[in-house]
Short mmCIF file of C-alpha atoms and ligand atoms in Angstrom, two decimals:
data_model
loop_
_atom_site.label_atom_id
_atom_site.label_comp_id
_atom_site.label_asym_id
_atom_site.label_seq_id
_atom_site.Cartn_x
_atom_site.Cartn_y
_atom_site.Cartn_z
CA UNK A 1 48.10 44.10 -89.00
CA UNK A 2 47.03 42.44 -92.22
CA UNK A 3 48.74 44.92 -94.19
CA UNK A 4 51.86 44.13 -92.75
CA UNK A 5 51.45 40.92 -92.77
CA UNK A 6 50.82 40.75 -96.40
CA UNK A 7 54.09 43.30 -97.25
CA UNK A 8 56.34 41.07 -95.39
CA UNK A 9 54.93 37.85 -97.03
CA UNK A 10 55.39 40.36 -100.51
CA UNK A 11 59.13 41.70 -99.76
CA UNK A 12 60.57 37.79 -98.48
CA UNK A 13 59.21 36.78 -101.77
CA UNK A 14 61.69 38.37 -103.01
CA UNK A 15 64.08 36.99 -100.28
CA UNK A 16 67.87 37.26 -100.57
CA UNK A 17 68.50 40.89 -99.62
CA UNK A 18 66.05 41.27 -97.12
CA UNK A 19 64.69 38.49 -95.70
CA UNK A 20 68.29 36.97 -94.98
CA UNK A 21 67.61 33.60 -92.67
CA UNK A 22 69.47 34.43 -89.16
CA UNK A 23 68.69 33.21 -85.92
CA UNK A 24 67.71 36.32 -83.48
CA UNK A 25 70.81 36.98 -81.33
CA UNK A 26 69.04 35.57 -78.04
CA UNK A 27 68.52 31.99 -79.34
CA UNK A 28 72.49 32.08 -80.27
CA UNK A 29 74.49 29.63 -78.14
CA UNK A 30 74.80 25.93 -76.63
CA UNK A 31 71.37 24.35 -75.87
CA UNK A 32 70.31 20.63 -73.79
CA UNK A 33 67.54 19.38 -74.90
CA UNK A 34 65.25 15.78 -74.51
CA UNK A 35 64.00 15.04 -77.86
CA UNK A 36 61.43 11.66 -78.22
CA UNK A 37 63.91 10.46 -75.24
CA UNK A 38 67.10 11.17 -76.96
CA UNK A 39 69.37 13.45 -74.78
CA UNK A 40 70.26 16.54 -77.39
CA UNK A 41 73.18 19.07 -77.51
CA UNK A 42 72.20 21.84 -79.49
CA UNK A 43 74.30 24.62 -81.32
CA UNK A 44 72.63 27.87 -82.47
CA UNK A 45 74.43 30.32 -84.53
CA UNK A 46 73.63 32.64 -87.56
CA UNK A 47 71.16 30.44 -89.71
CA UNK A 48 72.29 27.09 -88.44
CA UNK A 49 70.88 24.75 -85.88
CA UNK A 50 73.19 22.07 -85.21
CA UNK A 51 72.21 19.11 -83.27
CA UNK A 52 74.32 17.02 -81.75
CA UNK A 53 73.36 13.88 -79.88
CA UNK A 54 76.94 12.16 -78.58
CA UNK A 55 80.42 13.73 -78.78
CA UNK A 56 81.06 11.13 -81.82
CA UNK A 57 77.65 11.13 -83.26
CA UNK A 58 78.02 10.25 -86.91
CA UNK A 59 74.59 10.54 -86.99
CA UNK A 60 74.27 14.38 -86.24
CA UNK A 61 71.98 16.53 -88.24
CA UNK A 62 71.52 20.29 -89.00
CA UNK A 63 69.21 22.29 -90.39
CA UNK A 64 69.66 25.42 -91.82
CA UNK A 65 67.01 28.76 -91.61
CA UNK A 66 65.02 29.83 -94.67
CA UNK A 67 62.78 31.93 -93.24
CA UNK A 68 61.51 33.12 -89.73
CA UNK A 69 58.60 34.78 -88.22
CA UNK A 70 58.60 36.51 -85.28
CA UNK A 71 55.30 36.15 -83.37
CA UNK A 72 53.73 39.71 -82.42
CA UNK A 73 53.80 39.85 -78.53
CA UNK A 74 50.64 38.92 -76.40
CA UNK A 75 48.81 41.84 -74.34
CA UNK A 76 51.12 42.58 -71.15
CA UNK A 77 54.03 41.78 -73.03
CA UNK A 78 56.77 43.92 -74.71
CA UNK A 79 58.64 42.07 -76.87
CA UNK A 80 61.66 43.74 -75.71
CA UNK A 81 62.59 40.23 -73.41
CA UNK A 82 62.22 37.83 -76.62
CA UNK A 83 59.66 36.85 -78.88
CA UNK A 84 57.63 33.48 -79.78
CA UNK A 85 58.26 32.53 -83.01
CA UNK A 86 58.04 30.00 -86.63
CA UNK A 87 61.14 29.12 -87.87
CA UNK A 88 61.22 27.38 -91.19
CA UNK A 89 64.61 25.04 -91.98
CA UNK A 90 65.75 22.89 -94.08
CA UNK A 91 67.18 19.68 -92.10
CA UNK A 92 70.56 18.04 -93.47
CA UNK A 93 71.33 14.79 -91.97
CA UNK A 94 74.98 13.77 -93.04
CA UNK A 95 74.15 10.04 -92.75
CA UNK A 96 70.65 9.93 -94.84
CA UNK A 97 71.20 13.12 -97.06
CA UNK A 98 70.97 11.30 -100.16
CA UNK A 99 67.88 8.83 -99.19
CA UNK A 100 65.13 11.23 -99.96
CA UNK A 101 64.91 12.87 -103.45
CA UNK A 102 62.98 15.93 -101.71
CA UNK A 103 63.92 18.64 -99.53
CA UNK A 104 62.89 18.06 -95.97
CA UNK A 105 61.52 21.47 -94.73
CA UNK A 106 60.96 21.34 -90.94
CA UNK A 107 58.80 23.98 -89.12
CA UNK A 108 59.82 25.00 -85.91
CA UNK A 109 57.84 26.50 -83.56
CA UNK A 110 59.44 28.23 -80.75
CA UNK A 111 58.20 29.33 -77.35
CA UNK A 112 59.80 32.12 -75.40
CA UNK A 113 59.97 31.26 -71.83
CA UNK A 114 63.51 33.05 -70.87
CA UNK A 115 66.96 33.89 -71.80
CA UNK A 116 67.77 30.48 -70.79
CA UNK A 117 64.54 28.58 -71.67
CA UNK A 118 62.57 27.74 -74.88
CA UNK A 119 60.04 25.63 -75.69
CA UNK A 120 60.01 24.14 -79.80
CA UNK A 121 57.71 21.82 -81.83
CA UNK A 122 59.13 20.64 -84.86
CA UNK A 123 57.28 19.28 -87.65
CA UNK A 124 58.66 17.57 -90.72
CA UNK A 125 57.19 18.24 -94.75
CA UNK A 126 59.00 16.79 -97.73
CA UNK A 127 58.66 18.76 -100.63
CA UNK A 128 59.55 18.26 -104.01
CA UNK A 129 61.41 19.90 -107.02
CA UNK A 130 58.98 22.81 -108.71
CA UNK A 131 57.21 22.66 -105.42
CA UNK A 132 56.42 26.26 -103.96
CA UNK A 133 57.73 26.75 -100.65
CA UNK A 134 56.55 29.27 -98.00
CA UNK A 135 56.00 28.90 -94.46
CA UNK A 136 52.64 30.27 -94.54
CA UNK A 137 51.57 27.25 -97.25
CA UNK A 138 53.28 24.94 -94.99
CA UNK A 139 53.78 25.43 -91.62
CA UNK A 140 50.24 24.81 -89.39
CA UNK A 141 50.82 27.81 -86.80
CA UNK A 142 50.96 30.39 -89.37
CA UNK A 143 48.98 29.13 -92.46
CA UNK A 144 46.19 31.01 -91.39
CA UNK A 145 48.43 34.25 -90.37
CA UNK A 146 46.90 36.28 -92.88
CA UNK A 147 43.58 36.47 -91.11
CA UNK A 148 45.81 37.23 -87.87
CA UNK A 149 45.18 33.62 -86.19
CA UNK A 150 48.26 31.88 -85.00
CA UNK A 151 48.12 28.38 -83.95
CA UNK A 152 51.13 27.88 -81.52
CA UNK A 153 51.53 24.67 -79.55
CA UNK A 154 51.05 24.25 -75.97
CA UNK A 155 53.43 22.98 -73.59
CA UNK A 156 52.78 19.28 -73.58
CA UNK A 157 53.29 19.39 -77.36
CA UNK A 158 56.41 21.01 -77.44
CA UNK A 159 59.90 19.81 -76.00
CA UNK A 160 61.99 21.87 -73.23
CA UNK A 161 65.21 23.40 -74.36
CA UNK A 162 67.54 25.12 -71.86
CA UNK A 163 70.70 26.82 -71.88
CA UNK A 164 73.88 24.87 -71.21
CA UNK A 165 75.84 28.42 -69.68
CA UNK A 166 73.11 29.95 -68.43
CA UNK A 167 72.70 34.05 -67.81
CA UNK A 168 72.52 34.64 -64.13
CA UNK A 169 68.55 34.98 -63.61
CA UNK A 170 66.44 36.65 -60.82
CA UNK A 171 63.48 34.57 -59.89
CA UNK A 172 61.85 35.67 -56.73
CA UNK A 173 58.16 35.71 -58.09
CA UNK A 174 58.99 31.88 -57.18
CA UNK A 175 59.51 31.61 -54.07
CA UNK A 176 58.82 34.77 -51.64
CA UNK A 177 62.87 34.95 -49.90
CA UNK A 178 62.99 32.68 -47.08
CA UNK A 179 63.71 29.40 -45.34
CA UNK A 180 61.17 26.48 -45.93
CA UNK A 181 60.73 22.96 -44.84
CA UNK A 182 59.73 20.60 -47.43
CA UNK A 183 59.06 17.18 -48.66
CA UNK A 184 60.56 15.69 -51.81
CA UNK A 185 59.54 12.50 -53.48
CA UNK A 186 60.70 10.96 -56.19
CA UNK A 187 59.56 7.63 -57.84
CA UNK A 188 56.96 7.35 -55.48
CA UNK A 189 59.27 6.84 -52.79
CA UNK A 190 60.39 9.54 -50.00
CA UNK A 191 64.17 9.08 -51.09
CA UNK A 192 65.46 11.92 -49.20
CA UNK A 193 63.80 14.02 -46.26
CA UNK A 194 62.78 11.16 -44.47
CA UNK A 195 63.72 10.99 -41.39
CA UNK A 196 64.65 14.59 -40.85
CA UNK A 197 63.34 17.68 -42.39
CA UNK A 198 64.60 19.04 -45.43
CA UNK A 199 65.29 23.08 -46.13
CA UNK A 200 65.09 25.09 -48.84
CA UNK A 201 66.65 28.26 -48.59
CA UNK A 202 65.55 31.44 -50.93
CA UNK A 203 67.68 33.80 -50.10
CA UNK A 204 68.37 36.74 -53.53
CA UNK A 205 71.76 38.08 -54.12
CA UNK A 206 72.27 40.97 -56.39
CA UNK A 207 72.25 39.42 -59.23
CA UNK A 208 70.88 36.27 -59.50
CA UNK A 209 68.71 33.66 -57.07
CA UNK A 210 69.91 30.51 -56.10
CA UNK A 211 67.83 27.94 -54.34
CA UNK A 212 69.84 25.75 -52.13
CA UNK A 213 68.05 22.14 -50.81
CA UNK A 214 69.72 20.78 -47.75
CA UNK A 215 69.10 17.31 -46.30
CA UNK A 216 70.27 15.11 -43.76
CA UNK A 217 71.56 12.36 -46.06
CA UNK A 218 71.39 8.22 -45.03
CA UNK A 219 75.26 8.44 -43.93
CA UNK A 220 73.88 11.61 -41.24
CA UNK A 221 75.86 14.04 -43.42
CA UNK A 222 74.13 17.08 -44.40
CA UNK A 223 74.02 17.06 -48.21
CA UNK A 224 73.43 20.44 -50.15
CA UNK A 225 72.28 20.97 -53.43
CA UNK A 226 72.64 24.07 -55.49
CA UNK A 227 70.32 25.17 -57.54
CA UNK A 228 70.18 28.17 -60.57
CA UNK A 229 67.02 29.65 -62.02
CA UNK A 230 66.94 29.76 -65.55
CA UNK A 231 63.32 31.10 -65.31
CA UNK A 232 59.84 31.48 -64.71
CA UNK A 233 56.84 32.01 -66.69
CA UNK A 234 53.08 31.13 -66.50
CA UNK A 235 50.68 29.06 -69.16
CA UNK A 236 47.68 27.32 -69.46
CA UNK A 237 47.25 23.47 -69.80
CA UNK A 238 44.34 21.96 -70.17
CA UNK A 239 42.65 25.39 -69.80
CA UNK A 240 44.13 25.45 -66.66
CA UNK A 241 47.10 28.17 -65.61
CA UNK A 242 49.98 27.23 -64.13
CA UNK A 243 53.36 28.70 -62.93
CA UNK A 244 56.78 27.19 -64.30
CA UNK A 245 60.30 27.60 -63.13
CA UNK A 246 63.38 25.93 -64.56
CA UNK A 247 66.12 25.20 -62.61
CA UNK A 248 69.48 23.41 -63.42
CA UNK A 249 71.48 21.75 -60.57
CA UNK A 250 75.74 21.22 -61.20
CA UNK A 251 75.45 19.09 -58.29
CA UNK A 252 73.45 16.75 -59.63
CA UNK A 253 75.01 14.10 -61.57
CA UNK A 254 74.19 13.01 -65.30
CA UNK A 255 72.89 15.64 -67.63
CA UNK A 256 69.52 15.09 -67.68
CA UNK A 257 68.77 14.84 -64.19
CA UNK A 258 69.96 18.40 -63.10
CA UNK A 259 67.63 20.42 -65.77
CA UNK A 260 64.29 20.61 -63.92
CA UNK A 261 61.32 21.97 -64.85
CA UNK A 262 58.83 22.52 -62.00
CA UNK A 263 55.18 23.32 -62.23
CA UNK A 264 52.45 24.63 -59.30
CA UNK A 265 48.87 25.61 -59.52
CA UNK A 266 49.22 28.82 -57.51
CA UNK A 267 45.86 29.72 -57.67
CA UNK A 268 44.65 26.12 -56.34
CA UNK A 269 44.90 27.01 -52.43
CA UNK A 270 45.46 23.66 -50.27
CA UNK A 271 44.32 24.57 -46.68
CA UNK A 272 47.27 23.33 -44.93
CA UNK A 273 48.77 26.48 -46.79
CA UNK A 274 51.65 23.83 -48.87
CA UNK A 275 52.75 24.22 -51.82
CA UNK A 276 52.93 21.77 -54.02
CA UNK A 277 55.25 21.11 -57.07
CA UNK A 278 55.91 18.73 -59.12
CA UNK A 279 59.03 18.51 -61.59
CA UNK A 280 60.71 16.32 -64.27
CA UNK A 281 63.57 17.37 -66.68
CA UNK A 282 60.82 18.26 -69.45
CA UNK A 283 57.76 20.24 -68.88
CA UNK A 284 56.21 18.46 -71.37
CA UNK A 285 55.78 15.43 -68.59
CA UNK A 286 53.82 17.45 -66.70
CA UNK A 287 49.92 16.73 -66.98
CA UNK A 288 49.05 18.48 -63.14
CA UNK A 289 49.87 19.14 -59.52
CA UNK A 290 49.46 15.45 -58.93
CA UNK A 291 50.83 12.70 -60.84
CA UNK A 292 54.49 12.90 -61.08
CA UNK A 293 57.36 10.73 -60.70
CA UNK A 294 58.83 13.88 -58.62
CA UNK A 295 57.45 15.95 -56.22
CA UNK A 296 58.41 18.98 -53.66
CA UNK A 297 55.98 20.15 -51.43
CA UNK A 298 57.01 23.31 -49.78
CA UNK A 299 55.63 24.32 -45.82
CA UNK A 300 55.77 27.60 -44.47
CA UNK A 301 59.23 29.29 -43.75
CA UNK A 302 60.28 27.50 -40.59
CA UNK A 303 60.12 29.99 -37.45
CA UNK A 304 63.22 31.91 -36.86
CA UNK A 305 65.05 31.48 -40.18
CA UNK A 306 65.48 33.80 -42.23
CA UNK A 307 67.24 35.44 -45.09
CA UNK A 308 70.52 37.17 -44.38
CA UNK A 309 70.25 40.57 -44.52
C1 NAG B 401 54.24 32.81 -76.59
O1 NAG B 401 53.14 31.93 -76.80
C2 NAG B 401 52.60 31.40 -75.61
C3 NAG B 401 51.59 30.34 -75.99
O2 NAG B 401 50.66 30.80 -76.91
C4 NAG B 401 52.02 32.56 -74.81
O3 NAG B 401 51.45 32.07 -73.62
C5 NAG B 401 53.13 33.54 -74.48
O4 NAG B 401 52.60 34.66 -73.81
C6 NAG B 401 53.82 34.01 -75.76
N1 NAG B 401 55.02 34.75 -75.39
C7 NAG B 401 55.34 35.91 -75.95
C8 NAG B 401 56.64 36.50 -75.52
O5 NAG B 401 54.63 36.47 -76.77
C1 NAG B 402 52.25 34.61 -63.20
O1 NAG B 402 50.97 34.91 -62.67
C2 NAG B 402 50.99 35.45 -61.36
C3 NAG B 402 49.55 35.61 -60.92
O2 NAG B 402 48.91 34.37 -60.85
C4 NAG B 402 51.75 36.76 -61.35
O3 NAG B 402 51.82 37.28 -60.03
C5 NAG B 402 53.16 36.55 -61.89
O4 NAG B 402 53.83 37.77 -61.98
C6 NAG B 402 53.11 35.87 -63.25
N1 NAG B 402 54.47 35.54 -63.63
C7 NAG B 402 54.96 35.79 -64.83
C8 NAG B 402 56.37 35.38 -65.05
O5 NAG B 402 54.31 36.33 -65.70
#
């Protein structure tokens, strides 16, 4: 391991040829992300990552990759799905490029959660002319790589990114296939399944799952909501280990609204045998199975309904 470590280190030094900056081919596309509240539209491709906050943005930055480090995978996983990874970049801004008389180098860590998911931390460090620059002098998860330690962030310190055109995924380690009554809240309030109960049909195709939410809405019509995985994945916060999904919604209006991330404590067993979720649109926002402006709690399949075969 440290051998390797220390050739790579030894052949990037002497970069162009081989250590060529591109983005792996799975990060490649159209991204939505919440950054520090500001609604992102990301463009990956080759070594650029474009950001793009507003159709006319004048603002809009990119940064371009210098160098990238692909994380080796954790016990019980292959690699072959995607890897975690450090990304170092240099950030243009096209508004500001001439304010600072250094380069801005930004590290960015990157989470693999699924095709369609990632989780990043950036982290800004000027440096000047004459300077040297490496990510392993400079960026905090892999400054101590060569003794094998790797300090990637957790979830609450990174933001959510997910696909715009997301891959069909299967996600039935979610939900076992079936019909279920639940509860949703959201701002505190019981918004919708009020009065009547709400369903939640799991049901698998071929190729993808699709949860669908049906309600009874305030006019009496039945309202249905659609919604895609993107993904699932499990990881500890607060030394505590939870399971993730990510879901987007086209029938929910307004971007930001129909990217949800959900979280559960599977192995926190309630004894009316619920489930209980919580969700926002960035994973970071959740802290536990209890405070959140958004809730689903999911009963046992109702009697009698069941998946299609
Ligand atoms: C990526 O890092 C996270 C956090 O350290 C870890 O839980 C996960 O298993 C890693 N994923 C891969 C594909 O190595
Ligand atoms: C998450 O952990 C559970 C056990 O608690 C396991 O059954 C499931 O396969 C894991 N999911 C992923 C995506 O690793």
């Amino acid at each position: 391991m440290k051998t390797l470590l220390v050739l790579l280190f030894v052949l990037c030094f002497q970069r162009e040829a081989l250590c060529d900056c591109q983005f792996p081919a799975e990060l490649n596309g159209e991204w939505f992300s919440v950054e520090n509240s500001i609604p992102l539209r990301l463009g990956i491709s080759g070594s650029f990552w474009n950001e793009i906050s507003g159709p006319k943005d004048s603002q809009a930055s990119y940064m371009t990759c210098k160098d990238i480090f692909i994380h080796p995978p954790r016990p019980g996983q292959d690699g072959t799905q995607g890897n975690n990874m450090t990304v170092l970049m240099e950030y243009h801004n096209m508004k500001h490029m001439n304010e600072i008389d250094g380069t801005v180098n930004v590290c960015v860590d990157i989470l693999w959660r699924s095709i369609n998911v990632v989780q990043y931390r950036k982290e800004y460090i000027v440096t000047f002319e004459g300077q040297y620059v490496s990510m392993f002098n400079i960026c905090p998860s892999v400054t101590n790589a060569y003794k094998g330690e790797f300090n990637l962030p957790t979830t609450l310190e990174t933001t959510t990114m997910y696909r715009w055109m997301s891959f069909p995924m299967k996600c039935s380690e979610i939900f076992q296939p079936g019909v279920y009554q639940i509860d949703y809240e959201k701002h505190w309030m019981k918004e919708v399944c009020r009065n009547s109960p709400c369903l939640l049909t799991a049901c698998p195709t071929r190729r993808e799952d699709k949860l669908v939410l049906s309600y009874a809405a305030s006019d009496d019509n039945t309202k249905v909501l659609t919604f895609d995985c993107l993904g699932s994945w499990n990881a500890t916060v607060n030394g505590r280990e939870y399971t993730y999904a990510a879901l987007r919604s086209l029938d929910i209006n307004g971007i930001e609204e129909s990217y949800k991330c959900m979280m559960t404590n599977r192995n926190a067993k309630f004894p009316d045998g619920k489930e209980r979720w919580v969700m926002s649109t960035d994973c970071n926002k959740l802290y536990n199975t209890v405070f959140a402006s958004e809730k689903l709690t999911i009963s046992k399949a109702s009697p009698g309904m069941k998946c299609e075969k």
